[in-house]
């Protein structure tokens, strides 16, 4: 059984979608922990309902970034976490965690990376930037997490059209439908050992 941790700061629709997918498919994976930098994010209620442990950890509560990483790592080890999925987690993952979980952290971003990503590119700002740029397609990207924001090897992408009439809200809605479809699929590939990372490229094994 692959043991998953989710890191999330907000509403948790992706987390909820993955939970449902895992249950429906009877996949050999289950969430054992939800970590948030916020004390009462809406996503915590979803964890509670599903009897998944919830941990509120914020680097601000620690004397140094190292002390925070050490504690986070200890918790992940205590829960024997194999893979981490980020969904709407707004903090950078400490380098010690990225190193320890090398190639075993997934994130979803609501645009087609490597465009429209990086520090400060989250939520509505992503869709505002997409619309302002005039591109005709956007989409969602699932990628492996490395030390930089929105940077690691790309696992899966799917596009949506961008219409002239779009607002950040209408575009976000269209992209979110894609997120809910591709993130569970990427998690399935991860937990069944079908992702092979070769530098910046990811091969999906049959
Ligand atoms: C999603 O749009 C995701 O792409 C981004 O943050 C948002 C999280 O939404 N990283 P939710 O909390 O999963 O509903």
PDB file of C-alpha atoms and ligand atoms in Angstrom:
ATOM      1  CA  UNK A   1       0.000   0.000   0.000  1.00  0.00           C
ATOM      2  CA  UNK A   2       1.469   3.357  -1.059  1.00  0.00           C
ATOM      3  CA  UNK A   3       1.106   5.960   1.693  1.00  0.00           C
ATOM      4  CA  UNK A   4       0.293   9.468   0.507  1.00  0.00           C
ATOM      5  CA  UNK A   5       0.483  12.878   2.140  1.00  0.00           C
ATOM      6  CA  UNK A   6      -1.345  15.903   0.756  1.00  0.00           C
ATOM      7  CA  UNK A   7      -0.111  19.459   1.265  1.00  0.00           C
ATOM      8  CA  UNK A   8      -2.826  22.059   0.752  1.00  0.00           C
ATOM      9  CA  UNK A   9      -3.739  25.552   1.874  1.00  0.00           C
ATOM     10  CA  UNK A  10      -7.251  26.082   0.544  1.00  0.00           C
ATOM     11  CA  UNK A  11     -10.482  24.605  -0.657  1.00  0.00           C
ATOM     12  CA  UNK A  12      -9.195  21.124  -1.556  1.00  0.00           C
ATOM     13  CA  UNK A  13     -11.197  20.259  -4.650  1.00  0.00           C
ATOM     14  CA  UNK A  14      -8.203  18.436  -6.145  1.00  0.00           C
ATOM     15  CA  UNK A  15      -7.554  16.563  -2.908  1.00  0.00           C
ATOM     16  CA  UNK A  16     -11.213  15.574  -2.794  1.00  0.00           C
ATOM     17  CA  UNK A  17     -11.118  14.423  -6.428  1.00  0.00           C
ATOM     18  CA  UNK A  18      -8.058  12.255  -5.854  1.00  0.00           C
ATOM     19  CA  UNK A  19      -9.593  10.732  -2.699  1.00  0.00           C
ATOM     20  CA  UNK A  20     -12.709   9.803  -4.652  1.00  0.00           C
ATOM     21  CA  UNK A  21     -10.679   8.405  -7.549  1.00  0.00           C
ATOM     22  CA  UNK A  22      -8.539   6.230  -5.258  1.00  0.00           C
ATOM     23  CA  UNK A  23     -11.635   4.830  -3.563  1.00  0.00           C
ATOM     24  CA  UNK A  24     -13.505   4.152  -6.825  1.00  0.00           C
ATOM     25  CA  UNK A  25     -10.564   2.438  -8.501  1.00  0.00           C
ATOM     26  CA  UNK A  26      -9.539   0.490  -5.449  1.00  0.00           C
ATOM     27  CA  UNK A  27      -5.940   1.545  -6.081  1.00  0.00           C
ATOM     28  CA  UNK A  28      -3.153   0.338  -3.766  1.00  0.00           C
ATOM     29  CA  UNK A  29      -2.725   3.808  -2.225  1.00  0.00           C
ATOM     30  CA  UNK A  30      -4.269   5.828   0.549  1.00  0.00           C
ATOM     31  CA  UNK A  31      -3.834   9.211   2.161  1.00  0.00           C
ATOM     32  CA  UNK A  32      -2.457   9.048   5.681  1.00  0.00           C
ATOM     33  CA  UNK A  33      -1.764  12.746   6.277  1.00  0.00           C
ATOM     34  CA  UNK A  34      -2.815  16.250   5.259  1.00  0.00           C
ATOM     35  CA  UNK A  35      -0.335  19.044   5.959  1.00  0.00           C
ATOM     36  CA  UNK A  36      -1.304  22.714   5.830  1.00  0.00           C
ATOM     37  CA  UNK A  37       0.411  25.997   6.593  1.00  0.00           C
ATOM     38  CA  UNK A  38      -3.016  27.282   7.708  1.00  0.00           C
ATOM     39  CA  UNK A  39      -4.741  26.256  10.920  1.00  0.00           C
ATOM     40  CA  UNK A  40      -8.295  25.837   9.587  1.00  0.00           C
ATOM     41  CA  UNK A  41      -8.296  25.588   5.790  1.00  0.00           C
ATOM     42  CA  UNK A  42     -11.517  24.261   4.228  1.00  0.00           C
ATOM     43  CA  UNK A  43      -9.533  21.243   2.981  1.00  0.00           C
ATOM     44  CA  UNK A  44      -9.031  20.139   6.611  1.00  0.00           C
ATOM     45  CA  UNK A  45     -12.745  19.313   6.866  1.00  0.00           C
ATOM     46  CA  UNK A  46     -12.362  16.898   3.963  1.00  0.00           C
ATOM     47  CA  UNK A  47      -9.508  15.143   5.766  1.00  0.00           C
ATOM     48  CA  UNK A  48     -11.533  14.973   8.954  1.00  0.00           C
ATOM     49  CA  UNK A  49     -14.502  13.401   7.142  1.00  0.00           C
ATOM     50  CA  UNK A  50     -12.182  10.806   5.623  1.00  0.00           C
ATOM     51  CA  UNK A  51     -10.398  10.117   8.961  1.00  0.00           C
ATOM     52  CA  UNK A  52      -7.070  11.383   7.599  1.00  0.00           C
ATOM     53  CA  UNK A  53      -4.672  12.968  10.088  1.00  0.00           C
ATOM     54  CA  UNK A  54      -4.398  16.744   9.772  1.00  0.00           C
ATOM     55  CA  UNK A  55      -1.229  18.597  10.678  1.00  0.00           C
ATOM     56  CA  UNK A  56      -0.956  22.370  10.839  1.00  0.00           C
ATOM     57  CA  UNK A  57       2.694  23.308  10.375  1.00  0.00           C
ATOM     58  CA  UNK A  58       3.931  26.755   9.460  1.00  0.00           C
ATOM     59  CA  UNK A  59       7.581  27.693   9.189  1.00  0.00           C
ATOM     60  CA  UNK A  60       6.751  30.934  11.048  1.00  0.00           C
ATOM     61  CA  UNK A  61       6.243  28.928  14.219  1.00  0.00           C
ATOM     62  CA  UNK A  62       9.873  27.701  14.185  1.00  0.00           C
ATOM     63  CA  UNK A  63      13.099  29.437  15.200  1.00  0.00           C
ATOM     64  CA  UNK A  64      14.753  28.643  11.844  1.00  0.00           C
ATOM     65  CA  UNK A  65      13.901  27.167   8.424  1.00  0.00           C
ATOM     66  CA  UNK A  66      16.069  24.165   9.375  1.00  0.00           C
ATOM     67  CA  UNK A  67      14.073  23.502  12.543  1.00  0.00           C
ATOM     68  CA  UNK A  68      10.887  23.589  10.471  1.00  0.00           C
ATOM     69  CA  UNK A  69      12.297  21.130   7.877  1.00  0.00           C
ATOM     70  CA  UNK A  70      13.499  18.754  10.558  1.00  0.00           C
ATOM     71  CA  UNK A  71      10.047  18.649  12.164  1.00  0.00           C
ATOM     72  CA  UNK A  72       8.272  18.255   8.822  1.00  0.00           C
ATOM     73  CA  UNK A  73      10.588  15.460   7.791  1.00  0.00           C
ATOM     74  CA  UNK A  74      10.092  13.728  11.131  1.00  0.00           C
ATOM     75  CA  UNK A  75       6.320  13.862  10.711  1.00  0.00           C
ATOM     76  CA  UNK A  76       6.520  12.468   7.177  1.00  0.00           C
ATOM     77  CA  UNK A  77       8.726   9.666   8.435  1.00  0.00           C
ATOM     78  CA  UNK A  78       6.407   8.952  11.387  1.00  0.00           C
ATOM     79  CA  UNK A  79       3.507   8.555   8.987  1.00  0.00           C
ATOM     80  CA  UNK A  80       5.732   6.488   6.656  1.00  0.00           C
ATOM     81  CA  UNK A  81       4.797   8.665   3.699  1.00  0.00           C
ATOM     82  CA  UNK A  82       5.903   7.404   0.271  1.00  0.00           C
ATOM     83  CA  UNK A  83       4.576  10.160  -2.018  1.00  0.00           C
ATOM     84  CA  UNK A  84       3.489  13.757  -1.464  1.00  0.00           C
ATOM     85  CA  UNK A  85       0.812  15.496  -3.550  1.00  0.00           C
ATOM     86  CA  UNK A  86       0.577  19.282  -3.445  1.00  0.00           C
ATOM     87  CA  UNK A  87      -2.693  20.952  -4.372  1.00  0.00           C
ATOM     88  CA  UNK A  88      -3.029  24.625  -3.763  1.00  0.00           C
ATOM     89  CA  UNK A  89      -0.134  24.648  -1.305  1.00  0.00           C
ATOM     90  CA  UNK A  90       1.295  28.139  -1.375  1.00  0.00           C
ATOM     91  CA  UNK A  91       4.612  27.629   0.415  1.00  0.00           C
ATOM     92  CA  UNK A  92       7.841  26.405  -1.115  1.00  0.00           C
ATOM     93  CA  UNK A  93       8.765  22.871  -0.074  1.00  0.00           C
ATOM     94  CA  UNK A  94      11.986  22.968   1.997  1.00  0.00           C
ATOM     95  CA  UNK A  95      15.058  21.649   0.110  1.00  0.00           C
ATOM     96  CA  UNK A  96      15.601  18.892   2.705  1.00  0.00           C
ATOM     97  CA  UNK A  97      12.134  17.500   1.964  1.00  0.00           C
ATOM     98  CA  UNK A  98      12.632  17.746  -1.818  1.00  0.00           C
ATOM     99  CA  UNK A  99      15.931  15.891  -1.394  1.00  0.00           C
ATOM    100  CA  UNK A 100      14.463  13.178   0.812  1.00  0.00           C
ATOM    101  CA  UNK A 101      11.429  12.740  -1.474  1.00  0.00           C
ATOM    102  CA  UNK A 102      13.343  13.210  -4.705  1.00  0.00           C
ATOM    103  CA  UNK A 103      10.998  12.446  -7.624  1.00  0.00           C
ATOM    104  CA  UNK A 104       8.161  11.582  -5.243  1.00  0.00           C
ATOM    105  CA  UNK A 105       6.370  14.936  -4.925  1.00  0.00           C
ATOM    106  CA  UNK A 106       3.649  15.922  -7.401  1.00  0.00           C
ATOM    107  CA  UNK A 107       2.095  19.346  -7.927  1.00  0.00           C
ATOM    108  CA  UNK A 108      -0.678  20.679 -10.125  1.00  0.00           C
ATOM    109  CA  UNK A 109      -0.484  24.104 -11.701  1.00  0.00           C
ATOM    110  CA  UNK A 110      -3.438  25.807 -13.447  1.00  0.00           C
ATOM    111  CA  UNK A 111      -1.570  26.760 -16.648  1.00  0.00           C
ATOM    112  CA  UNK A 112       0.720  25.224 -19.230  1.00  0.00           C
ATOM    113  CA  UNK A 113       4.178  25.251 -17.676  1.00  0.00           C
ATOM    114  CA  UNK A 114       6.858  26.403 -18.224  1.00  0.00           C
ATOM    115  CA  UNK A 115       4.726  29.477 -19.032  1.00  0.00           C
ATOM    116  CA  UNK A 116       2.760  31.357 -16.375  1.00  0.00           C
ATOM    117  CA  UNK A 117       4.441  29.740 -13.380  1.00  0.00           C
ATOM    118  CA  UNK A 118       6.949  30.706 -10.718  1.00  0.00           C
ATOM    119  CA  UNK A 119       6.834  32.765  -7.525  1.00  0.00           C
ATOM    120  CA  UNK A 120       3.643  34.796  -7.121  1.00  0.00           C
ATOM    121  CA  UNK A 121       1.874  32.914  -9.928  1.00  0.00           C
ATOM    122  CA  UNK A 122      -1.048  31.344  -8.124  1.00  0.00           C
ATOM    123  CA  UNK A 123      -4.824  31.557  -8.058  1.00  0.00           C
ATOM    124  CA  UNK A 124      -6.482  34.267 -10.093  1.00  0.00           C
ATOM    125  CA  UNK A 125      -3.144  35.864 -11.002  1.00  0.00           C
ATOM    126  CA  UNK A 126      -2.284  32.949 -13.274  1.00  0.00           C
ATOM    127  CA  UNK A 127      -5.476  33.312 -15.294  1.00  0.00           C
ATOM    128  CA  UNK A 128      -5.181  37.110 -15.390  1.00  0.00           C
ATOM    129  CA  UNK A 129      -1.685  36.771 -16.851  1.00  0.00           C
ATOM    130  CA  UNK A 130      -2.825  34.167 -19.371  1.00  0.00           C
ATOM    131  CA  UNK A 131      -5.683  36.385 -20.599  1.00  0.00           C
ATOM    132  CA  UNK A 132      -3.506  39.514 -20.689  1.00  0.00           C
ATOM    133  CA  UNK A 133      -0.871  37.718 -22.791  1.00  0.00           C
ATOM    134  CA  UNK A 134      -3.370  36.977 -25.567  1.00  0.00           C
ATOM    135  CA  UNK A 135      -2.588  33.235 -25.817  1.00  0.00           C
ATOM    136  CA  UNK A 136      -5.376  31.133 -27.270  1.00  0.00           C
ATOM    137  CA  UNK A 137      -4.816  28.028 -25.151  1.00  0.00           C
ATOM    138  CA  UNK A 138      -4.209  27.430 -21.483  1.00  0.00           C
ATOM    139  CA  UNK A 139      -4.560  24.278 -19.419  1.00  0.00           C
ATOM    140  CA  UNK A 140      -3.251  22.386 -16.446  1.00  0.00           C
ATOM    141  CA  UNK A 141       0.125  20.811 -15.713  1.00  0.00           C
ATOM    142  CA  UNK A 142       1.017  18.045 -13.283  1.00  0.00           C
ATOM    143  CA  UNK A 143       4.723  18.020 -12.554  1.00  0.00           C
ATOM    144  CA  UNK A 144       7.323  16.575 -10.230  1.00  0.00           C
ATOM    145  CA  UNK A 145       8.435  19.093  -7.629  1.00  0.00           C
ATOM    146  CA  UNK A 146      12.038  20.237  -7.452  1.00  0.00           C
ATOM    147  CA  UNK A 147      13.703  23.082  -5.518  1.00  0.00           C
ATOM    148  CA  UNK A 148      12.120  25.827  -7.641  1.00  0.00           C
ATOM    149  CA  UNK A 149       8.485  26.919  -7.878  1.00  0.00           C
ATOM    150  CA  UNK A 150       6.595  25.269 -10.760  1.00  0.00           C
ATOM    151  CA  UNK A 151       9.792  23.985 -12.316  1.00  0.00           C
ATOM    152  CA  UNK A 152      10.241  20.192 -12.082  1.00  0.00           C
ATOM    153  CA  UNK A 153       9.763  17.570 -14.819  1.00  0.00           C
ATOM    154  CA  UNK A 154       6.310  17.581 -16.442  1.00  0.00           C
ATOM    155  CA  UNK A 155       4.181  14.454 -15.977  1.00  0.00           C
ATOM    156  CA  UNK A 156       0.941  15.404 -17.712  1.00  0.00           C
ATOM    157  CA  UNK A 157      -0.684  18.385 -19.423  1.00  0.00           C
ATOM    158  CA  UNK A 158      -4.039  19.054 -21.021  1.00  0.00           C
ATOM    159  CA  UNK A 159      -5.165  22.174 -22.819  1.00  0.00           C
ATOM    160  CA  UNK A 160      -8.326  24.264 -22.809  1.00  0.00           C
ATOM    161  CA  UNK A 161      -9.219  27.101 -25.200  1.00  0.00           C
ATOM    162  CA  UNK A 162      -8.980  30.714 -24.052  1.00  0.00           C
ATOM    163  CA  UNK A 163     -11.885  32.766 -25.382  1.00  0.00           C
ATOM    164  CA  UNK A 164     -11.863  36.509 -25.986  1.00  0.00           C
ATOM    165  CA  UNK A 165     -14.795  36.886 -23.567  1.00  0.00           C
ATOM    166  CA  UNK A 166     -13.018  34.980 -20.761  1.00  0.00           C
ATOM    167  CA  UNK A 167     -12.577  36.450 -17.312  1.00  0.00           C
ATOM    168  CA  UNK A 168     -10.127  34.926 -14.818  1.00  0.00           C
ATOM    169  CA  UNK A 169     -13.143  33.204 -13.209  1.00  0.00           C
ATOM    170  CA  UNK A 170     -14.503  31.589 -16.374  1.00  0.00           C
ATOM    171  CA  UNK A 171     -11.037  30.458 -17.429  1.00  0.00           C
ATOM    172  CA  UNK A 172     -10.257  29.112 -13.935  1.00  0.00           C
ATOM    173  CA  UNK A 173     -13.477  27.122 -14.040  1.00  0.00           C
ATOM    174  CA  UNK A 174     -12.593  25.555 -17.404  1.00  0.00           C
ATOM    175  CA  UNK A 175      -9.047  24.740 -16.249  1.00  0.00           C
ATOM    176  CA  UNK A 176     -10.266  23.273 -12.956  1.00  0.00           C
ATOM    177  CA  UNK A 177     -12.336  20.680 -14.805  1.00  0.00           C
ATOM    178  CA  UNK A 178      -9.141  19.540 -16.504  1.00  0.00           C
ATOM    179  CA  UNK A 179      -7.242  19.561 -13.197  1.00  0.00           C
ATOM    180  CA  UNK A 180      -9.815  17.252 -11.658  1.00  0.00           C
ATOM    181  CA  UNK A 181      -9.406  14.851 -14.560  1.00  0.00           C
ATOM    182  CA  UNK A 182      -5.625  14.731 -14.960  1.00  0.00           C
ATOM    183  CA  UNK A 183      -4.377  14.963 -11.356  1.00  0.00           C
ATOM    184  CA  UNK A 184      -5.971  11.674 -10.239  1.00  0.00           C
ATOM    185  CA  UNK A 185      -4.623  10.008 -13.395  1.00  0.00           C
ATOM    186  CA  UNK A 186      -1.112  11.268 -12.626  1.00  0.00           C
ATOM    187  CA  UNK A 187      -1.387  10.052  -9.028  1.00  0.00           C
ATOM    188  CA  UNK A 188      -2.408   6.632 -10.327  1.00  0.00           C
ATOM    189  CA  UNK A 189       0.685   6.522 -12.552  1.00  0.00           C
ATOM    190  CA  UNK A 190       2.849   7.556  -9.598  1.00  0.00           C
ATOM    191  CA  UNK A 191       1.523   5.044  -7.094  1.00  0.00           C
ATOM    192  CA  UNK A 192       1.637   2.184  -9.591  1.00  0.00           C
ATOM    193  CA  UNK A 193       5.309   2.907 -10.340  1.00  0.00           C
ATOM    194  CA  UNK A 194       4.796   3.978 -13.937  1.00  0.00           C
ATOM    195  CA  UNK A 195       6.668   7.289 -13.916  1.00  0.00           C
ATOM    196  CA  UNK A 196      10.295   7.176 -14.990  1.00  0.00           C
ATOM    197  CA  UNK A 197      12.147  10.474 -14.669  1.00  0.00           C
ATOM    198  CA  UNK A 198      14.998  11.103 -17.077  1.00  0.00           C
ATOM    199  CA  UNK A 199      16.409  14.564 -16.474  1.00  0.00           C
ATOM    200  CA  UNK A 200      13.659  17.027 -17.347  1.00  0.00           C
ATOM    201  CA  UNK A 201      11.592  14.408 -19.139  1.00  0.00           C
ATOM    202  CA  UNK A 202       9.152  11.889 -17.715  1.00  0.00           C
ATOM    203  CA  UNK A 203       8.448   8.596 -19.455  1.00  0.00           C
ATOM    204  CA  UNK A 204       5.107   6.978 -18.709  1.00  0.00           C
ATOM    205  CA  UNK A 205       5.664   3.244 -18.555  1.00  0.00           C
ATOM    206  CA  UNK A 206       2.979   0.915 -19.958  1.00  0.00           C
TER     207      UNK A 206
HETATM  208  C1  LIG B   1      -5.755  24.682  -8.199  1.00  0.00           C
HETATM  209  O1  LIG B   1      -6.148  25.551  -9.207  1.00  0.00           O
HETATM  210  C2  LIG B   1      -4.338  24.204  -8.438  1.00  0.00           C
HETATM  211  O2  LIG B   1      -3.999  24.124  -9.784  1.00  0.00           O
HETATM  212  C3  LIG B   1      -3.508  25.255  -7.771  1.00  0.00           C
HETATM  213  O3  LIG B   1      -4.268  25.652  -6.650  1.00  0.00           O
HETATM  214  C4  LIG B   1      -5.643  25.376  -6.862  1.00  0.00           C
HETATM  215  C5  LIG B   1      -6.098  24.521  -5.734  1.00  0.00           C
HETATM  216  O4  LIG B   1      -7.476  24.296  -5.782  1.00  0.00           O
HETATM  217  N1  LIG B   1      -2.186  24.777  -7.480  1.00  0.00           N
HETATM  218  P1  LIG B   1      -8.123  23.237  -4.800  1.00  0.00           P
HETATM  219  O5  LIG B   1      -7.756  23.646  -3.384  1.00  0.00           O
HETATM  220  O6  LIG B   1      -7.584  21.890  -5.148  1.00  0.00           O
HETATM  221  O7  LIG B   1      -9.604  23.328  -5.031  1.00  0.00           O
END
